[in-house]
Amino acid sequence: MADHAHPVDPNAVSRARDRIPAPAEAGRVTSVLTLIADPTRMRLLFALDAAEELCVGDLALALDASEDAVGYGLRMLRTAGLVTRRKDGRMVFYRLAQGFPEPLRQHCLLQLAALSNVSHSET
């Protein structure tokens, strides 16, 4: 419990409490953010957003990364439900999961990157 028992602005405290996610929801969100905080996994998401569906080899070429690193990143993203796969004979193609939120891809992630650049330049 906080040491500050009486709020300076009770309305502001109430508004803040109404917007704060429950601990379980906050845990799920931070788990996903932690997962995509890896540069390879982040780049995989953007590559799959741009090309819709790619195999591991093509993703490795696009990212200029090893197939092992790409495969591991895809496995992590698939386990989290962010990426799905489709087999065509011996080939396996990956794509973003159907419910992957487009606003997260198109706006939030790029804005976070831009904000990170601003905060680094201010220090």
PDB file of C-alpha atoms in Angstrom:
ATOM      1  CA  MET A   1       0.000   0.000   0.000  1.00  0.00           C
ATOM      2  CA  ALA A   2       1.173   3.504  -0.768  1.00  0.00           C
ATOM      3  CA  ASP A   3       2.445   5.817   1.977  1.00  0.00           C
ATOM      4  CA  HIS A   4       0.440   8.641   0.436  1.00  0.00           C
ATOM      5  CA  ALA A   5      -3.029   7.881   1.880  1.00  0.00           C
ATOM      6  CA  HIS A   6      -4.916  10.995   0.747  1.00  0.00           C
ATOM      7  CA  PRO A   7      -4.824  11.958  -2.926  1.00  0.00           C
ATOM      8  CA  VAL A   8      -3.990  15.474  -3.974  1.00  0.00           C
ATOM      9  CA  ASP A   9      -6.410  15.105  -6.896  1.00  0.00           C
ATOM     10  CA  PRO A  10      -9.023  12.390  -6.170  1.00  0.00           C
ATOM     11  CA  ASN A  11     -10.564  12.684  -9.651  1.00  0.00           C
ATOM     12  CA  ALA A  12      -7.219  12.156 -11.351  1.00  0.00           C
ATOM     13  CA  VAL A  13      -6.523   9.131  -9.136  1.00  0.00           C
ATOM     14  CA  SER A  14      -9.934   7.701  -9.995  1.00  0.00           C
ATOM     15  CA  ARG A  15      -9.385   8.202 -13.748  1.00  0.00           C
ATOM     16  CA  ALA A  16      -5.958   6.589 -13.495  1.00  0.00           C
ATOM     17  CA  ARG A  17      -7.347   3.570 -11.618  1.00  0.00           C
ATOM     18  CA  ASP A  18     -10.083   3.122 -14.221  1.00  0.00           C
ATOM     19  CA  ARG A  19      -7.472   2.907 -17.013  1.00  0.00           C
ATOM     20  CA  ILE A  20      -4.948   0.608 -15.303  1.00  0.00           C
ATOM     21  CA  PRO A  21      -5.215  -2.999 -16.517  1.00  0.00           C
ATOM     22  CA  ALA A  22      -5.671  -5.805 -14.036  1.00  0.00           C
ATOM     23  CA  PRO A  23      -2.406  -7.504 -13.000  1.00  0.00           C
ATOM     24  CA  ALA A  24      -3.152 -10.618 -15.102  1.00  0.00           C
ATOM     25  CA  GLU A  25      -3.865  -8.535 -18.205  1.00  0.00           C
ATOM     26  CA  ALA A  26      -0.747  -6.436 -17.635  1.00  0.00           C
ATOM     27  CA  GLY A  27       1.228  -9.674 -17.349  1.00  0.00           C
ATOM     28  CA  ARG A  28      -0.069 -10.924 -20.708  1.00  0.00           C
ATOM     29  CA  VAL A  29       0.709  -7.622 -22.407  1.00  0.00           C
ATOM     30  CA  THR A  30       4.239  -7.464 -21.014  1.00  0.00           C
ATOM     31  CA  SER A  31       4.836 -11.088 -22.047  1.00  0.00           C
ATOM     32  CA  VAL A  32       3.980 -10.235 -25.654  1.00  0.00           C
ATOM     33  CA  LEU A  33       6.031  -7.030 -25.565  1.00  0.00           C
ATOM     34  CA  THR A  34       8.984  -8.963 -24.129  1.00  0.00           C
ATOM     35  CA  LEU A  35       8.628 -11.545 -26.880  1.00  0.00           C
ATOM     36  CA  ILE A  36       8.677  -8.985 -29.682  1.00  0.00           C
ATOM     37  CA  ALA A  37      11.426  -6.928 -28.026  1.00  0.00           C
ATOM     38  CA  ASP A  38      13.963  -9.205 -29.727  1.00  0.00           C
ATOM     39  CA  PRO A  39      15.293  -7.574 -32.927  1.00  0.00           C
ATOM     40  CA  THR A  40      15.023 -10.743 -35.027  1.00  0.00           C
ATOM     41  CA  ARG A  41      11.463 -11.478 -33.927  1.00  0.00           C
ATOM     42  CA  MET A  42      10.466  -7.844 -34.479  1.00  0.00           C
ATOM     43  CA  ARG A  43      11.929  -7.897 -37.975  1.00  0.00           C
ATOM     44  CA  LEU A  44      10.163 -11.203 -38.704  1.00  0.00           C
ATOM     45  CA  LEU A  45       6.822  -9.584 -37.875  1.00  0.00           C
ATOM     46  CA  PHE A  46       7.496  -6.692 -40.228  1.00  0.00           C
ATOM     47  CA  ALA A  47       8.706  -9.027 -42.998  1.00  0.00           C
ATOM     48  CA  LEU A  48       5.592 -11.183 -42.698  1.00  0.00           C
ATOM     49  CA  ASP A  49       3.418  -8.098 -42.671  1.00  0.00           C
ATOM     50  CA  ALA A  50       5.018  -6.944 -45.925  1.00  0.00           C
ATOM     51  CA  ALA A  51       5.056 -10.272 -47.770  1.00  0.00           C
ATOM     52  CA  GLU A  52       2.079 -12.041 -46.178  1.00  0.00           C
ATOM     53  CA  GLU A  53       3.686 -15.504 -46.341  1.00  0.00           C
ATOM     54  CA  LEU A  54       7.309 -16.671 -46.528  1.00  0.00           C
ATOM     55  CA  CYS A  55       9.339 -19.807 -45.889  1.00  0.00           C
ATOM     56  CA  VAL A  56      12.246 -19.853 -43.415  1.00  0.00           C
ATOM     57  CA  GLY A  57      14.875 -19.596 -46.164  1.00  0.00           C
ATOM     58  CA  ASP A  58      13.245 -16.573 -47.768  1.00  0.00           C
ATOM     59  CA  LEU A  59      12.809 -14.920 -44.376  1.00  0.00           C
ATOM     60  CA  ALA A  60      16.486 -15.536 -43.631  1.00  0.00           C
ATOM     61  CA  LEU A  61      17.398 -13.851 -46.924  1.00  0.00           C
ATOM     62  CA  ALA A  62      15.072 -10.928 -46.234  1.00  0.00           C
ATOM     63  CA  LEU A  63      16.485 -10.407 -42.739  1.00  0.00           C
ATOM     64  CA  ASP A  64      20.078 -11.222 -43.684  1.00  0.00           C
ATOM     65  CA  ALA A  65      20.065 -13.696 -40.790  1.00  0.00           C
ATOM     66  CA  SER A  66      20.786 -17.385 -40.354  1.00  0.00           C
ATOM     67  CA  GLU A  67      18.015 -19.913 -40.923  1.00  0.00           C
ATOM     68  CA  ASP A  68      18.586 -21.146 -37.354  1.00  0.00           C
ATOM     69  CA  ALA A  69      17.952 -17.680 -35.899  1.00  0.00           C
ATOM     70  CA  VAL A  70      14.879 -17.205 -38.089  1.00  0.00           C
ATOM     71  CA  GLY A  71      13.544 -20.667 -37.250  1.00  0.00           C
ATOM     72  CA  TYR A  72      13.968 -20.057 -33.539  1.00  0.00           C
ATOM     73  CA  GLY A  73      12.263 -16.671 -33.760  1.00  0.00           C
ATOM     74  CA  LEU A  74       9.371 -18.156 -35.729  1.00  0.00           C
ATOM     75  CA  ARG A  75       8.996 -20.958 -33.189  1.00  0.00           C
ATOM     76  CA  MET A  76       8.748 -18.411 -30.364  1.00  0.00           C
ATOM     77  CA  LEU A  77       6.234 -16.280 -32.280  1.00  0.00           C
ATOM     78  CA  ARG A  78       4.184 -19.354 -33.218  1.00  0.00           C
ATOM     79  CA  THR A  79       4.108 -20.578 -29.614  1.00  0.00           C
ATOM     80  CA  ALA A  80       2.766 -17.161 -28.586  1.00  0.00           C
ATOM     81  CA  GLY A  81       0.073 -17.360 -31.269  1.00  0.00           C
ATOM     82  CA  LEU A  82       1.403 -14.423 -33.290  1.00  0.00           C
ATOM     83  CA  VAL A  83       2.440 -16.486 -36.328  1.00  0.00           C
ATOM     84  CA  THR A  84       0.897 -19.505 -38.053  1.00  0.00           C
ATOM     85  CA  ARG A  85       2.393 -21.968 -40.501  1.00  0.00           C
ATOM     86  CA  ARG A  86       1.193 -23.848 -43.543  1.00  0.00           C
ATOM     87  CA  LYS A  87       2.856 -26.935 -44.980  1.00  0.00           C
ATOM     88  CA  ASP A  88       3.030 -27.440 -48.721  1.00  0.00           C
ATOM     89  CA  GLY A  89       4.806 -30.736 -49.278  1.00  0.00           C
ATOM     90  CA  ARG A  90       8.198 -30.348 -47.627  1.00  0.00           C
ATOM     91  CA  MET A  91       7.982 -26.555 -47.553  1.00  0.00           C
ATOM     92  CA  VAL A  92       6.650 -24.686 -44.537  1.00  0.00           C
ATOM     93  CA  PHE A  93       5.313 -21.167 -45.008  1.00  0.00           C
ATOM     94  CA  TYR A  94       4.741 -18.694 -42.191  1.00  0.00           C
ATOM     95  CA  ARG A  95       2.331 -15.807 -41.927  1.00  0.00           C
ATOM     96  CA  LEU A  96       0.996 -13.496 -39.238  1.00  0.00           C
ATOM     97  CA  ALA A  97      -1.831 -15.015 -37.225  1.00  0.00           C
ATOM     98  CA  GLN A  98      -5.286 -13.991 -38.387  1.00  0.00           C
ATOM     99  CA  GLY A  99      -6.064 -11.959 -35.269  1.00  0.00           C
ATOM    100  CA  PHE A 100      -2.731 -10.126 -35.129  1.00  0.00           C
ATOM    101  CA  PRO A 101      -3.709  -6.499 -34.447  1.00  0.00           C
ATOM    102  CA  GLU A 102      -2.888  -4.303 -37.446  1.00  0.00           C
ATOM    103  CA  PRO A 103      -2.818  -1.093 -35.388  1.00  0.00           C
ATOM    104  CA  LEU A 104      -0.028  -2.649 -33.314  1.00  0.00           C
ATOM    105  CA  ARG A 105       1.993  -3.378 -36.439  1.00  0.00           C
ATOM    106  CA  GLN A 106       1.339  -0.197 -38.314  1.00  0.00           C
ATOM    107  CA  HIS A 107       1.310   2.391 -35.580  1.00  0.00           C
ATOM    108  CA  CYS A 108       2.302   1.386 -32.073  1.00  0.00           C
ATOM    109  CA  LEU A 109       5.526  -0.429 -32.867  1.00  0.00           C
ATOM    110  CA  LEU A 110       6.803   2.295 -35.172  1.00  0.00           C
ATOM    111  CA  GLN A 111       5.831   4.986 -32.681  1.00  0.00           C
ATOM    112  CA  LEU A 112       7.636   3.135 -29.894  1.00  0.00           C
ATOM    113  CA  ALA A 113      10.748   2.987 -32.071  1.00  0.00           C
ATOM    114  CA  ALA A 114      10.491   6.703 -32.843  1.00  0.00           C
ATOM    115  CA  LEU A 115       9.956   7.521 -29.166  1.00  0.00           C
ATOM    116  CA  SER A 116      12.975   5.424 -28.258  1.00  0.00           C
ATOM    117  CA  ASN A 117      15.092   7.428 -30.715  1.00  0.00           C
ATOM    118  CA  VAL A 118      13.866  10.717 -29.212  1.00  0.00           C
ATOM    119  CA  SER A 119      14.534   9.618 -25.622  1.00  0.00           C
ATOM    120  CA  HIS A 120      18.053   8.421 -26.548  1.00  0.00           C
ATOM    121  CA  SER A 121      18.886  11.734 -28.213  1.00  0.00           C
ATOM    122  CA  GLU A 122      17.698  13.731 -25.194  1.00  0.00           C
ATOM    123  CA  THR A 123      20.161  12.060 -22.818  1.00  0.00           C
TER     124      THR A 123
END
